[in-house]
């Protein structure tokens, strides 16, 4: 399967990756090789086979609705690159 | 024999019988790590102070006569993708270069509850994506049998640390072979349990429907102890199996006569190193000598498992790794224009090439117009593979294969060709896709004196069948030709 640089740019945007020009070129080549390899599965005619999402059949897992103490706010924020007034801080998103 | 060379069950007995203290044992391991780490590069973080504190605390409990677990005081090390409260957890990535988890993974809580001593966190391919540990942001781990060769991956640090006697045993994780393949390359025992039997709570997610934590040990007896330690239902993990978990120590020494073993001919054909094939066939003779029946079978779907695996695992990874955005924890880029640019710049600087490749493949496979052709189709292949294994297990107790097509390759030999690197996992991935348990154990050495591993695959939840066969094999095998590097 042929992969174009424009496709790589589109997928990178979806994946929130700011690829450099160099990366765009090398990923176009890599993606083409890997997707051609993955395309082998399209040699199989298996549309009538049911897909398996999970290998053991566990459905609808419930637990008792019990209130437990939450994790400490300061502890959780201690890993944040930037915080303000007990919140995660990011660049302004509303003008 | 030095203290650090002892197996976990021997150390356990020394501590329980008060012949040694945990502090003495822990110091022996810390000294060993200090001496050989510069050559092996197995650790990302060595937690000497905490380890000695834990060891002294256990010794106090033992002196008081408290009844403790059989692994109390035994030093362990953990792959760096399991969260350890207060101890750096990097997942081998720059994007988590400053992440101090505010909580413990369930397996880490189990280690603490068993009064074990944690020596440190082990090197790995970034986000467990790789087969050589060369994809770590931090260092390249060396194979203790030949320092110019890779230890395998992604749990390369976990395998090398056991082989080089830097921990009594270690924990790794296995998404497509990441415990078994390094165990094969480093000549140790490695096991991936049935999907859902070890909690994934606190394991940094790679591919959630495939990931499973498992141990790497020096022998099968230690493996049984380690499996007892980590397995069990956990309400914090919705995919955790709510079943009764057996005591695996009871599998050790059970009669194996009459057990039936399938040998798929596809894994002994083209692309398999000659000595690897010969080693598997010599293992067959050992198993037959033990009274097992080994029969050649055919598995039609072996070729299609690997492409299906890369689609499923990359799709799930692209979704799981969306959380690394430079906002809540981890690395944040220094320069950016706005919020979207903050995400994009952080991710481009924070992730390595292989991780980006997989995110790109996964995003592509899940994107509009391609979902049915790739992700959904791969999930159909999964159904077929499961059925193929189920059919085999109607007539056989175990499936025997090599663990990998070749022995450990040289550092740098495959870094430029992603597909060639992926082919290392061709024999291990079908097991993850079908969610089965499997173990790798050393079966000999090639002419370069590099270890060879055989893989024993069992049916769902049949870990005890694998362990009893592996133990019988371990007692009966002959291992000429292996010499560890003088470290």
Coordinates of C-alpha atoms in Angstrom, one line a residue:
Chain A
X1 CA 0.0 0.0 0.0
X2 CA 1.3 3.4 -1.0
X3 CA 1.5 6.0 1.8
X4 CA 1.9 9.7 1.0
X5 CA 3.5 12.4 3.0
X6 CA 0.1 14.1 3.2
X7 CA -1.4 11.0 4.8
X8 CA 1.5 11.0 7.3
X9 CA 0.8 14.6 8.1
X10 CA -2.9 13.9 8.6
X11 CA -2.3 10.9 10.9
X12 CA 0.3 12.9 12.9
X13 CA -2.3 15.7 13.4
X14 CA -4.8 13.1 14.7
X15 CA -2.2 11.7 17.0
X16 CA -1.1 15.2 18.2
X17 CA 2.5 14.8 17.1
X18 CA 4.5 17.7 15.7
X19 CA 6.7 15.8 13.4
X20 CA 9.8 17.4 12.0
X21 CA 10.3 17.5 8.2
X22 CA 12.9 14.7 8.6
X23 CA 10.5 12.6 10.6
X24 CA 7.8 13.0 8.1
X25 CA 10.1 11.6 5.4
X26 CA 11.3 8.7 7.5
X27 CA 7.8 7.9 8.8
X28 CA 6.3 7.9 5.3
X29 CA 8.8 5.1 4.4
X30 CA 8.3 3.2 7.6
X31 CA 4.5 3.4 7.6
X32 CA 4.4 2.1 4.0
X33 CA 6.6 -0.9 5.0
X34 CA 4.7 -1.6 8.2
X35 CA 1.2 -1.2 6.6
X36 CA 2.1 -3.4 3.7
X37 CA 3.2 -6.0 6.2
X38 CA 0.0 -5.6 8.2
X39 CA -2.0 -5.8 5.0
X40 CA -1.4 -9.6 4.9
X41 CA -4.5 -9.9 7.0
X42 CA -6.6 -8.6 4.1
X43 CA -5.7 -11.8 2.2
X44 CA -8.0 -13.6 4.5
X45 CA -11.7 -13.8 3.7
X46 CA -13.1 -13.8 7.2
X47 CA -15.9 -11.2 7.4
X48 CA -18.2 -13.8 8.8
X49 CA -16.0 -14.5 11.8
X50 CA -17.0 -12.7 15.0
X51 CA -14.4 -10.3 16.3
X52 CA -12.9 -11.0 19.8
X53 CA -12.2 -8.0 22.0
X54 CA -11.3 -9.7 25.2
X55 CA -10.1 -13.3 25.5
X56 CA -11.9 -14.1 28.7
X57 CA -15.6 -13.5 28.8
X58 CA -16.0 -11.0 31.6
X59 CA -18.9 -8.6 31.1
X60 CA -20.5 -5.9 33.2
X61 CA -18.2 -5.8 36.1
X62 CA -19.8 -4.0 39.1
X63 CA -18.6 -3.1 42.5
X64 CA -20.4 -1.9 45.6
X65 CA -21.1 1.8 45.6
X66 CA -19.0 2.7 48.6
X67 CA -17.5 6.1 49.3
X68 CA -13.8 5.9 49.9
X69 CA -11.3 8.8 50.6
X70 CA -10.0 10.2 47.3
X71 CA -6.2 10.6 46.6
X72 CA -4.6 13.6 48.2
X73 CA -5.0 16.7 45.9
X74 CA -1.5 18.0 46.6
X75 CA 0.0 14.6 46.0
X76 CA -1.7 14.3 42.7
X77 CA -0.7 17.8 41.6
X78 CA 2.9 17.3 42.7
X79 CA 3.7 15.7 39.3
X80 CA 2.1 18.5 37.2
X81 CA 4.5 20.5 35.0
X82 CA 2.5 23.6 36.0
X83 CA -0.2 24.2 38.6
X84 CA -2.1 27.2 40.0
X85 CA -4.7 27.5 42.8
X86 CA -4.9 23.7 43.2
X87 CA -5.5 23.1 39.5
X88 CA -3.5 21.9 36.5
X89 CA -2.5 25.0 34.6
X90 CA -2.4 25.2 30.7
X91 CA -2.2 28.1 28.2
X92 CA -5.3 30.2 27.8
X93 CA -7.9 28.4 25.6
X94 CA -10.7 31.1 25.5
X95 CA -10.0 34.5 24.1
Chain B
X1 CA 28.6 -20.0 46.1
X2 CA 28.0 -16.3 46.8
X3 CA 24.8 -15.2 48.5
X4 CA 23.6 -13.3 45.4
X5 CA 23.7 -16.5 43.4
X6 CA 21.2 -18.3 45.6
X7 CA 17.7 -19.0 44.3
X8 CA 14.8 -17.2 45.9
X9 CA 13.5 -20.4 47.6
X10 CA 16.9 -21.0 49.2
X11 CA 17.2 -17.4 50.4
X12 CA 13.6 -17.7 51.8
X13 CA 14.6 -20.8 53.8
X14 CA 17.8 -19.1 55.1
X15 CA 15.8 -16.1 56.3
X16 CA 12.9 -18.2 57.8
X17 CA 15.3 -20.4 59.7
X18 CA 17.1 -17.4 61.0
X19 CA 20.4 -18.5 59.4
X20 CA 20.7 -15.1 57.6
X21 CA 19.0 -11.8 58.0
X22 CA 17.3 -10.0 55.2
X23 CA 19.7 -7.1 55.7
X24 CA 22.7 -9.4 55.0
X25 CA 21.1 -10.8 51.9
X26 CA 20.0 -7.4 50.7
X27 CA 23.5 -5.9 51.2
X28 CA 25.0 -8.8 49.2
X29 CA 22.7 -8.0 46.3
X30 CA 23.3 -4.2 46.5
X31 CA 27.1 -4.9 46.5
X32 CA 26.6 -7.1 43.5
X33 CA 24.6 -4.5 41.7
X34 CA 27.2 -1.8 42.4
X35 CA 29.9 -4.1 41.0
X36 CA 28.2 -5.3 37.8
X37 CA 25.7 -2.5 36.9
X38 CA 28.4 -0.5 35.0
X39 CA 28.8 -3.4 32.6
X40 CA 25.1 -4.6 32.4
X41 CA 23.1 -1.4 32.7
X42 CA 20.0 -3.3 33.9
X43 CA 18.6 -0.7 36.3
X44 CA 17.1 2.8 35.7
X45 CA 16.7 3.4 39.5
X46 CA 18.5 1.6 42.3
X47 CA 16.7 2.2 45.6
X48 CA 19.4 1.2 48.1
X49 CA 18.2 3.2 51.0
X50 CA 14.6 2.1 50.8
X51 CA 15.7 -1.5 50.3
X52 CA 17.9 -1.5 53.4
X53 CA 15.1 0.1 55.4
X54 CA 12.6 -2.6 54.2
X55 CA 15.1 -5.3 55.0
X56 CA 15.7 -4.1 58.5
X57 CA 11.9 -3.8 59.1
X58 CA 11.5 -7.4 58.0
X59 CA 14.3 -8.5 60.3
X60 CA 12.6 -6.9 63.3
X61 CA 9.3 -8.7 62.5
X62 CA 11.2 -12.0 62.2
X63 CA 13.0 -11.4 65.5
X64 CA 9.7 -10.8 67.1
X65 CA 8.5 -14.2 65.9
X66 CA 5.8 -12.8 63.5
X67 CA 4.5 -15.3 61.0
X68 CA 5.4 -13.9 57.6
X69 CA 5.0 -14.9 53.9
X70 CA 7.5 -17.4 52.5
X71 CA 9.1 -14.6 50.4
X72 CA 9.6 -12.3 53.4
X73 CA 13.0 -10.5 53.2
X74 CA 13.8 -11.8 49.6
X75 CA 15.1 -9.0 47.3
X76 CA 13.2 -8.4 44.1
X77 CA 13.5 -5.8 41.3
X78 CA 10.7 -4.6 39.1
X79 CA 10.4 -3.4 35.5
X80 CA 10.1 0.3 35.3
X81 CA 6.5 0.3 34.0
X82 CA 4.9 -0.7 37.3
X83 CA 4.0 2.2 39.6
X84 CA 6.0 2.5 42.9
X85 CA 4.7 5.1 45.2
X86 CA 7.4 7.7 45.9
X87 CA 9.9 6.0 43.5
X88 CA 10.6 7.3 40.0
X89 CA 8.7 5.3 37.3
X90 CA 9.8 6.2 33.8
X91 CA 8.6 3.4 31.5
X92 CA 11.9 3.8 29.7
X93 CA 10.6 7.1 28.3
X94 CA 11.7 10.7 28.4
X95 CA 8.0 11.7 28.7
X96 CA 8.0 10.2 32.2
X97 CA 11.5 11.3 33.2
X98 CA 10.2 13.0 36.4
X99 CA 7.1 10.9 37.2
X100 CA 6.9 10.0 40.9
X101 CA 3.7 7.9 41.2
X102 CA 1.3 8.9 44.0
X103 CA 0.2 5.2 44.3
X104 CA 1.4 1.6 44.1
X105 CA 0.5 -0.9 41.4
X106 CA -1.4 -3.8 42.8
X107 CA 1.6 -6.1 42.3
X108 CA 3.8 -3.7 44.2
X109 CA 1.3 -3.7 47.1
X110 CA 1.4 -7.5 47.0
X111 CA 5.3 -7.3 47.2
X112 CA 5.0 -5.0 50.2
X113 CA 2.3 -7.2 51.8
X114 CA 4.7 -10.2 51.4
X115 CA 7.5 -8.2 53.2
X116 CA 9.8 -8.4 50.2
X117 CA 12.6 -6.0 49.6
X118 CA 12.6 -3.9 46.4
X119 CA 16.1 -3.2 45.0
X120 CA 15.1 -0.9 42.2
X121 CA 13.4 -0.4 38.8
X122 CA 14.6 -2.1 35.7
X123 CA 15.4 -0.9 32.2
X124 CA 13.1 -1.6 29.3
X125 CA 12.2 -0.6 25.8
X126 CA 10.2 2.7 25.9
X127 CA 6.6 1.9 26.8
X128 CA 7.5 -1.8 26.4
X129 CA 7.7 -1.4 22.6
X130 CA 10.7 -3.4 21.4
X131 CA 12.5 -6.7 21.4
X132 CA 16.0 -5.6 22.4
X133 CA 15.9 -2.9 25.1
X134 CA 17.7 -0.6 22.6
X135 CA 14.5 1.6 22.6
X136 CA 15.1 2.8 26.2
X137 CA 15.6 6.5 26.5
X138 CA 18.0 5.9 29.3
X139 CA 20.5 3.1 28.4
X140 CA 21.1 -0.1 26.4
X141 CA 21.1 -3.2 28.7
X142 CA 23.8 -5.8 27.8
X143 CA 23.3 -9.5 27.7
X144 CA 25.2 -11.1 30.6
X145 CA 26.3 -14.0 28.4
X146 CA 27.9 -11.6 25.9
X147 CA 28.1 -7.9 26.5
X148 CA 28.1 -7.1 22.8
X149 CA 24.6 -8.7 22.4
X150 CA 21.1 -7.5 23.4
X151 CA 19.3 -9.1 26.3
X152 CA 16.0 -9.2 24.4
X153 CA 13.1 -7.0 25.2
X154 CA 11.1 -5.3 26.2
X155 CA 11.8 -6.7 29.7
X156 CA 15.5 -6.8 28.9
X157 CA 16.6 -5.3 32.3
X158 CA 14.4 -7.8 34.1
X159 CA 16.0 -10.8 32.3
X160 CA 19.6 -9.5 32.5
X161 CA 19.3 -8.7 36.2
X162 CA 18.3 -12.4 36.9
X163 CA 21.0 -13.8 34.7
X164 CA 23.6 -11.6 36.3
X165 CA 22.5 -12.3 39.9
X166 CA 21.4 -8.7 40.6
X167 CA 18.1 -9.8 42.2
X168 CA 16.6 -13.1 43.5
X169 CA 13.9 -12.7 40.8
X170 CA 12.3 -9.9 38.9
X171 CA 8.9 -8.9 37.4
X172 CA 8.5 -8.0 33.8
X173 CA 5.5 -7.5 31.5
X174 CA 4.6 -9.3 28.3
X175 CA 2.4 -7.9 25.5
X176 CA 3.8 -9.9 22.6
X177 CA 6.7 -11.9 24.2
X178 CA 8.4 -9.2 26.3
X179 CA 9.0 -11.6 29.2
X180 CA 9.6 -14.9 27.3
X181 CA 11.9 -13.6 24.6
X182 CA 14.4 -11.9 27.0
X183 CA 14.2 -15.0 29.2
X184 CA 15.2 -17.1 26.1
X185 CA 18.0 -14.6 25.3
X186 CA 19.4 -14.5 28.8
X187 CA 18.9 -18.2 29.8
X188 CA 16.4 -17.7 32.6
X189 CA 12.8 -18.8 33.3
X190 CA 10.1 -16.4 32.2
X191 CA 6.4 -16.8 32.4
X192 CA 3.4 -14.9 31.0
X193 CA 0.3 -15.9 33.0
X194 CA -3.2 -16.2 31.5
X195 CA -4.6 -12.8 30.6
X196 CA -6.7 -11.5 33.5
X197 CA -4.9 -13.4 36.3
X198 CA -2.5 -10.7 37.4
X199 CA -3.9 -7.2 38.0
X200 CA -2.8 -4.6 35.6
X201 CA -3.7 -1.8 38.0
X202 CA -0.7 0.5 38.1
X203 CA 1.0 -1.1 35.1
X204 CA 1.5 1.7 32.6
X205 CA -0.7 0.6 29.7
X206 CA 0.7 -0.4 26.3
X207 CA -2.0 -2.7 24.8
X208 CA -4.7 -3.3 27.4
X209 CA -6.2 -6.5 25.9
X210 CA -2.7 -8.1 25.6
X211 CA -0.6 -6.8 28.5
X212 CA 0.2 -9.1 31.4
X213 CA 2.7 -8.9 34.2
X214 CA 4.8 -12.0 34.9
X215 CA 8.0 -13.1 36.7
X216 CA 11.5 -13.9 35.5
X217 CA 13.3 -16.4 37.8
X218 CA 16.4 -18.6 38.1
X219 CA 14.4 -21.8 38.2
X220 CA 10.9 -23.3 38.1
X221 CA 10.5 -23.7 41.8
X222 CA 11.0 -19.9 42.2
X223 CA 8.6 -19.4 39.3
X224 CA 5.8 -21.2 41.3
X225 CA 6.5 -19.0 44.4
X226 CA 6.5 -15.8 42.2
X227 CA 3.2 -16.8 40.5
X228 CA 1.6 -17.4 43.9
X229 CA 2.8 -13.9 44.9
X230 CA 1.4 -11.9 42.0
X231 CA -1.7 -13.7 40.8
X232 CA -5.2 -13.0 42.2
X233 CA -8.4 -11.2 41.6
X234 CA -8.3 -7.4 41.9
X235 CA -11.4 -5.2 42.0
X236 CA -9.2 -2.3 40.7
X237 CA -8.8 -4.1 37.4
X238 CA -12.1 -4.8 35.6
X239 CA -10.5 -7.4 33.4
X240 CA -9.2 -9.3 36.4
X241 CA -10.5 -12.9 36.6
X242 CA -12.7 -13.6 39.6
X243 CA -11.7 -17.2 40.2
X244 CA -10.1 -19.4 42.9
X245 CA -6.3 -19.2 42.4
X246 CA -4.4 -22.5 43.2
X247 CA -1.1 -22.9 45.1
X248 CA 1.4 -23.4 42.3
X249 CA 4.0 -24.9 44.6
X250 CA 1.9 -28.1 44.5
X251 CA 2.6 -28.4 40.8
X252 CA 6.2 -29.0 41.5
X253 CA 7.2 -32.6 41.4
X254 CA 3.8 -33.9 40.1
X255 CA 3.9 -36.9 37.8
X256 CA 4.1 -36.0 34.1
X257 CA 3.9 -39.5 32.6
X258 CA 1.3 -39.7 29.8
X259 CA 1.1 -35.9 29.3
X260 CA 0.5 -35.1 25.7
X261 CA 2.5 -32.4 23.9
X262 CA 1.9 -30.9 20.5
X263 CA 4.9 -29.8 18.4
X264 CA 3.8 -27.4 15.6
X265 CA 6.0 -28.0 12.6
X266 CA 5.7 -24.4 11.3
X267 CA 7.9 -23.2 14.2
X268 CA 10.7 -25.6 13.3
X269 CA 10.9 -24.7 9.6
X270 CA 12.2 -21.8 7.6
X271 CA 13.6 -18.9 9.5
X272 CA 14.5 -20.9 12.6
X273 CA 18.2 -21.0 13.5
X274 CA 19.5 -24.5 13.1
X275 CA 20.8 -24.8 16.7
X276 CA 17.5 -23.5 18.0
X277 CA 15.7 -26.3 16.1
X278 CA 18.1 -28.9 17.4
X279 CA 17.7 -27.7 20.9
X280 CA 13.9 -28.1 20.7
X281 CA 14.3 -31.6 19.3
X282 CA 16.7 -32.5 22.1
X283 CA 14.0 -31.2 24.6
X284 CA 11.5 -33.4 22.9
X285 CA 13.7 -36.4 23.6
X286 CA 14.0 -35.3 27.3
X287 CA 10.2 -35.0 27.5
X288 CA 9.7 -38.4 25.9
X289 CA 12.2 -39.8 28.3
X290 CA 10.0 -38.5 31.1
X291 CA 7.1 -40.5 29.7
X292 CA 5.3 -37.7 27.8
X293 CA 3.9 -38.2 24.4
X294 CA 5.1 -35.6 21.8
X295 CA 3.4 -35.4 18.4
X296 CA 4.0 -33.2 15.4
X297 CA 1.0 -31.0 14.5
X298 CA 0.2 -28.2 12.1
X299 CA -0.9 -24.7 12.9
X300 CA -2.2 -22.9 9.9
X301 CA -2.5 -19.4 11.2
X302 CA 1.0 -18.8 12.4
X303 CA 1.8 -16.4 9.6
X304 CA -1.1 -14.1 10.2
X305 CA -0.7 -13.7 14.0
X306 CA 2.2 -11.2 13.7
X307 CA 0.4 -8.6 11.4
X308 CA -2.8 -9.0 13.5
X309 CA -0.7 -8.4 16.7
X310 CA 0.9 -5.2 15.4
X311 CA -2.5 -3.8 14.4
X312 CA -4.2 -4.6 17.7
X313 CA -1.3 -3.6 19.9
X314 CA -0.6 -0.4 18.0
X315 CA -4.2 0.6 17.9
X316 CA -4.6 0.1 21.6
X317 CA -1.3 1.9 22.3
X318 CA -2.3 5.0 20.2
X319 CA -5.4 5.3 22.4
X320 CA -3.6 4.5 25.7
X321 CA -0.7 6.9 25.1
X322 CA -3.1 9.8 24.3
X323 CA -2.9 10.6 28.1
X324 CA 0.7 11.8 27.8
X325 CA 0.1 15.4 27.0
X326 CA 2.3 17.5 29.2
X327 CA -0.5 18.6 31.5
X328 CA -1.1 16.3 34.5
X329 CA 2.4 14.7 34.9
X330 CA 5.6 14.0 33.1
X331 CA 7.6 16.1 30.6
X332 CA 6.3 19.3 29.1
X333 CA 8.0 21.0 26.1
X334 CA 9.6 24.4 26.9
X335 CA 8.3 26.3 23.9
X336 CA 4.8 26.2 22.4
X337 CA 2.3 28.6 20.9
X338 CA -1.0 27.4 22.4
X339 CA -2.6 24.4 24.1
X340 CA -2.7 22.2 21.0
X341 CA 0.9 23.1 20.2
X342 CA 1.8 22.3 23.8
X343 CA 0.4 18.7 23.3
X344 CA 2.0 18.2 19.9
X345 CA 5.4 19.6 20.9
X346 CA 5.5 17.8 24.2
X347 CA 4.7 14.5 22.5
X348 CA 7.1 15.0 19.6
X349 CA 10.0 15.7 22.1
X350 CA 8.9 13.2 24.7
X351 CA 8.4 10.0 22.7
X352 CA 11.1 8.1 20.9
X353 CA 11.0 6.9 17.3
X354 CA 9.5 3.4 17.8
X355 CA 6.8 4.7 20.1
X356 CA 5.9 7.4 17.5
X357 CA 5.8 4.7 14.7
X358 CA 3.4 2.6 16.7
X359 CA 1.2 5.6 17.6
X360 CA 1.1 6.5 13.9
X361 CA 0.3 2.9 12.8
X362 CA -2.4 2.6 15.5
X363 CA -4.0 6.0 14.8
X364 CA -4.0 5.0 11.1
X365 CA -5.6 1.6 11.8
X366 CA -8.3 3.2 13.9
X367 CA -9.0 6.2 11.6
X368 CA -12.1 6.7 9.7
X369 CA -12.3 4.4 6.6
X370 CA -9.6 2.0 7.9
X371 CA -11.1 0.6 11.1
X372 CA -13.0 -2.3 9.5
X373 CA -10.0 -3.3 7.2
X374 CA -7.5 -3.3 10.0
X375 CA -8.5 -3.2 13.7
X376 CA -11.7 -5.1 13.3
X377 CA -10.2 -7.6 10.9
X378 CA -7.3 -8.2 13.4
X379 CA -9.9 -8.9 16.1
X380 CA -11.5 -11.6 13.8
X381 CA -8.0 -13.1 13.3
X382 CA -7.9 -13.3 17.1
X383 CA -11.1 -15.4 17.2
X384 CA -9.6 -17.8 14.7
X385 CA -6.3 -18.1 16.6
X386 CA -8.2 -18.8 19.8
X387 CA -10.2 -21.5 18.1
X388 CA -7.1 -23.0 16.6
X389 CA -5.5 -23.3 20.0
X390 CA -8.7 -24.6 21.6
X391 CA -8.8 -27.3 19.1
X392 CA -5.2 -28.3 19.9
X393 CA -6.0 -28.4 23.6
X394 CA -8.8 -30.9 23.0
X395 CA -6.1 -33.5 22.3
X396 CA -3.0 -32.1 24.0
X397 CA -2.0 -30.7 27.4
X398 CA 0.8 -28.5 26.1
X399 CA 2.2 -26.9 22.9
X400 CA 6.0 -26.9 22.6
X401 CA 7.8 -24.4 20.4
X402 CA 11.1 -22.5 20.4
X403 CA 10.7 -19.2 22.2
X404 CA 12.2 -17.2 19.4
X405 CA 13.6 -18.0 15.9
X406 CA 17.2 -17.1 16.8
X407 CA 19.4 -16.5 19.8
X408 CA 20.4 -13.0 21.0
X409 CA 21.7 -10.8 18.2
X410 CA 24.3 -8.1 18.4
X411 CA 23.5 -4.6 19.7
X412 CA 22.7 -2.3 16.7
X413 CA 22.1 -5.2 14.3
X414 CA 18.4 -4.6 13.7
X415 CA 17.7 -1.0 14.8
X416 CA 17.3 0.3 11.3
X417 CA 14.7 -2.3 10.2
X418 CA 11.4 -2.3 12.2
X419 CA 9.9 -5.3 10.4
X420 CA 13.0 -7.4 11.0
X421 CA 12.9 -6.5 14.6
X422 CA 9.1 -7.4 14.8
X423 CA 9.9 -10.9 13.4
X424 CA 11.7 -11.8 16.7
X425 CA 8.2 -12.0 18.2
X426 CA 6.7 -14.4 15.7
X427 CA 6.4 -17.4 18.0
X428 CA 5.4 -15.5 21.1
X429 CA 2.6 -13.2 19.9
X430 CA 0.0 -15.9 19.1
X431 CA 0.0 -16.7 22.8
X432 CA -0.9 -13.1 23.8
X433 CA -3.5 -12.8 21.1
X434 CA -5.2 -16.0 22.5
X435 CA -4.6 -14.8 26.1
X436 CA -2.9 -18.1 27.0
X437 CA -0.3 -18.8 29.7
X438 CA 3.3 -19.8 28.5
X439 CA 6.7 -20.2 29.9
X440 CA 10.2 -20.0 28.5
X441 CA 13.0 -22.2 29.9
X442 CA 16.6 -22.6 28.9
X443 CA 17.2 -25.7 26.8
X444 CA 20.8 -25.3 25.7
X445 CA 23.3 -23.0 24.0
X446 CA 24.3 -22.2 20.4
X447 CA 27.9 -22.4 19.1
X448 CA 28.5 -18.8 20.2
X449 CA 27.5 -20.0 23.7
X450 CA 24.3 -17.9 23.7
X451 CA 21.3 -19.4 25.5
X452 CA 18.4 -21.0 23.7
X453 CA 14.9 -21.2 25.2
X454 CA 11.9 -23.5 24.6
X455 CA 8.4 -22.3 25.1
X456 CA 5.7 -24.4 26.8
X457 CA 2.1 -23.1 26.1
X458 CA -0.8 -24.2 28.1
X459 CA -4.6 -23.8 27.8
X460 CA -6.4 -20.9 29.6
X461 CA -5.7 -21.0 33.4
X462 CA -3.6 -24.2 33.1
X463 CA -0.4 -22.6 34.6
X464 CA 0.0 -25.6 36.9
X465 CA 0.2 -28.0 33.9
X466 CA 3.0 -25.8 32.4
X467 CA 4.8 -25.6 35.7
X468 CA 4.8 -29.3 36.5
X469 CA 6.1 -30.1 33.0
X470 CA 8.7 -27.4 33.1
X471 CA 9.9 -28.6 36.5
X472 CA 10.2 -32.2 35.3
X473 CA 12.1 -31.0 32.3
X474 CA 14.4 -28.8 34.3
X475 CA 15.4 -31.7 36.5
X476 CA 16.0 -34.0 33.5
X477 CA 17.7 -31.6 31.0
X478 CA 21.4 -31.5 30.4
X479 CA 23.0 -28.1 29.7
X480 CA 26.5 -28.3 28.2
X481 CA 28.3 -25.3 26.9
X482 CA 27.1 -22.2 28.7
X483 CA 29.5 -19.8 30.5
X484 CA 28.4 -16.5 31.9
X485 CA 30.8 -13.5 31.2
X486 CA 33.2 -12.9 34.1
X487 CA 31.6 -9.8 35.6

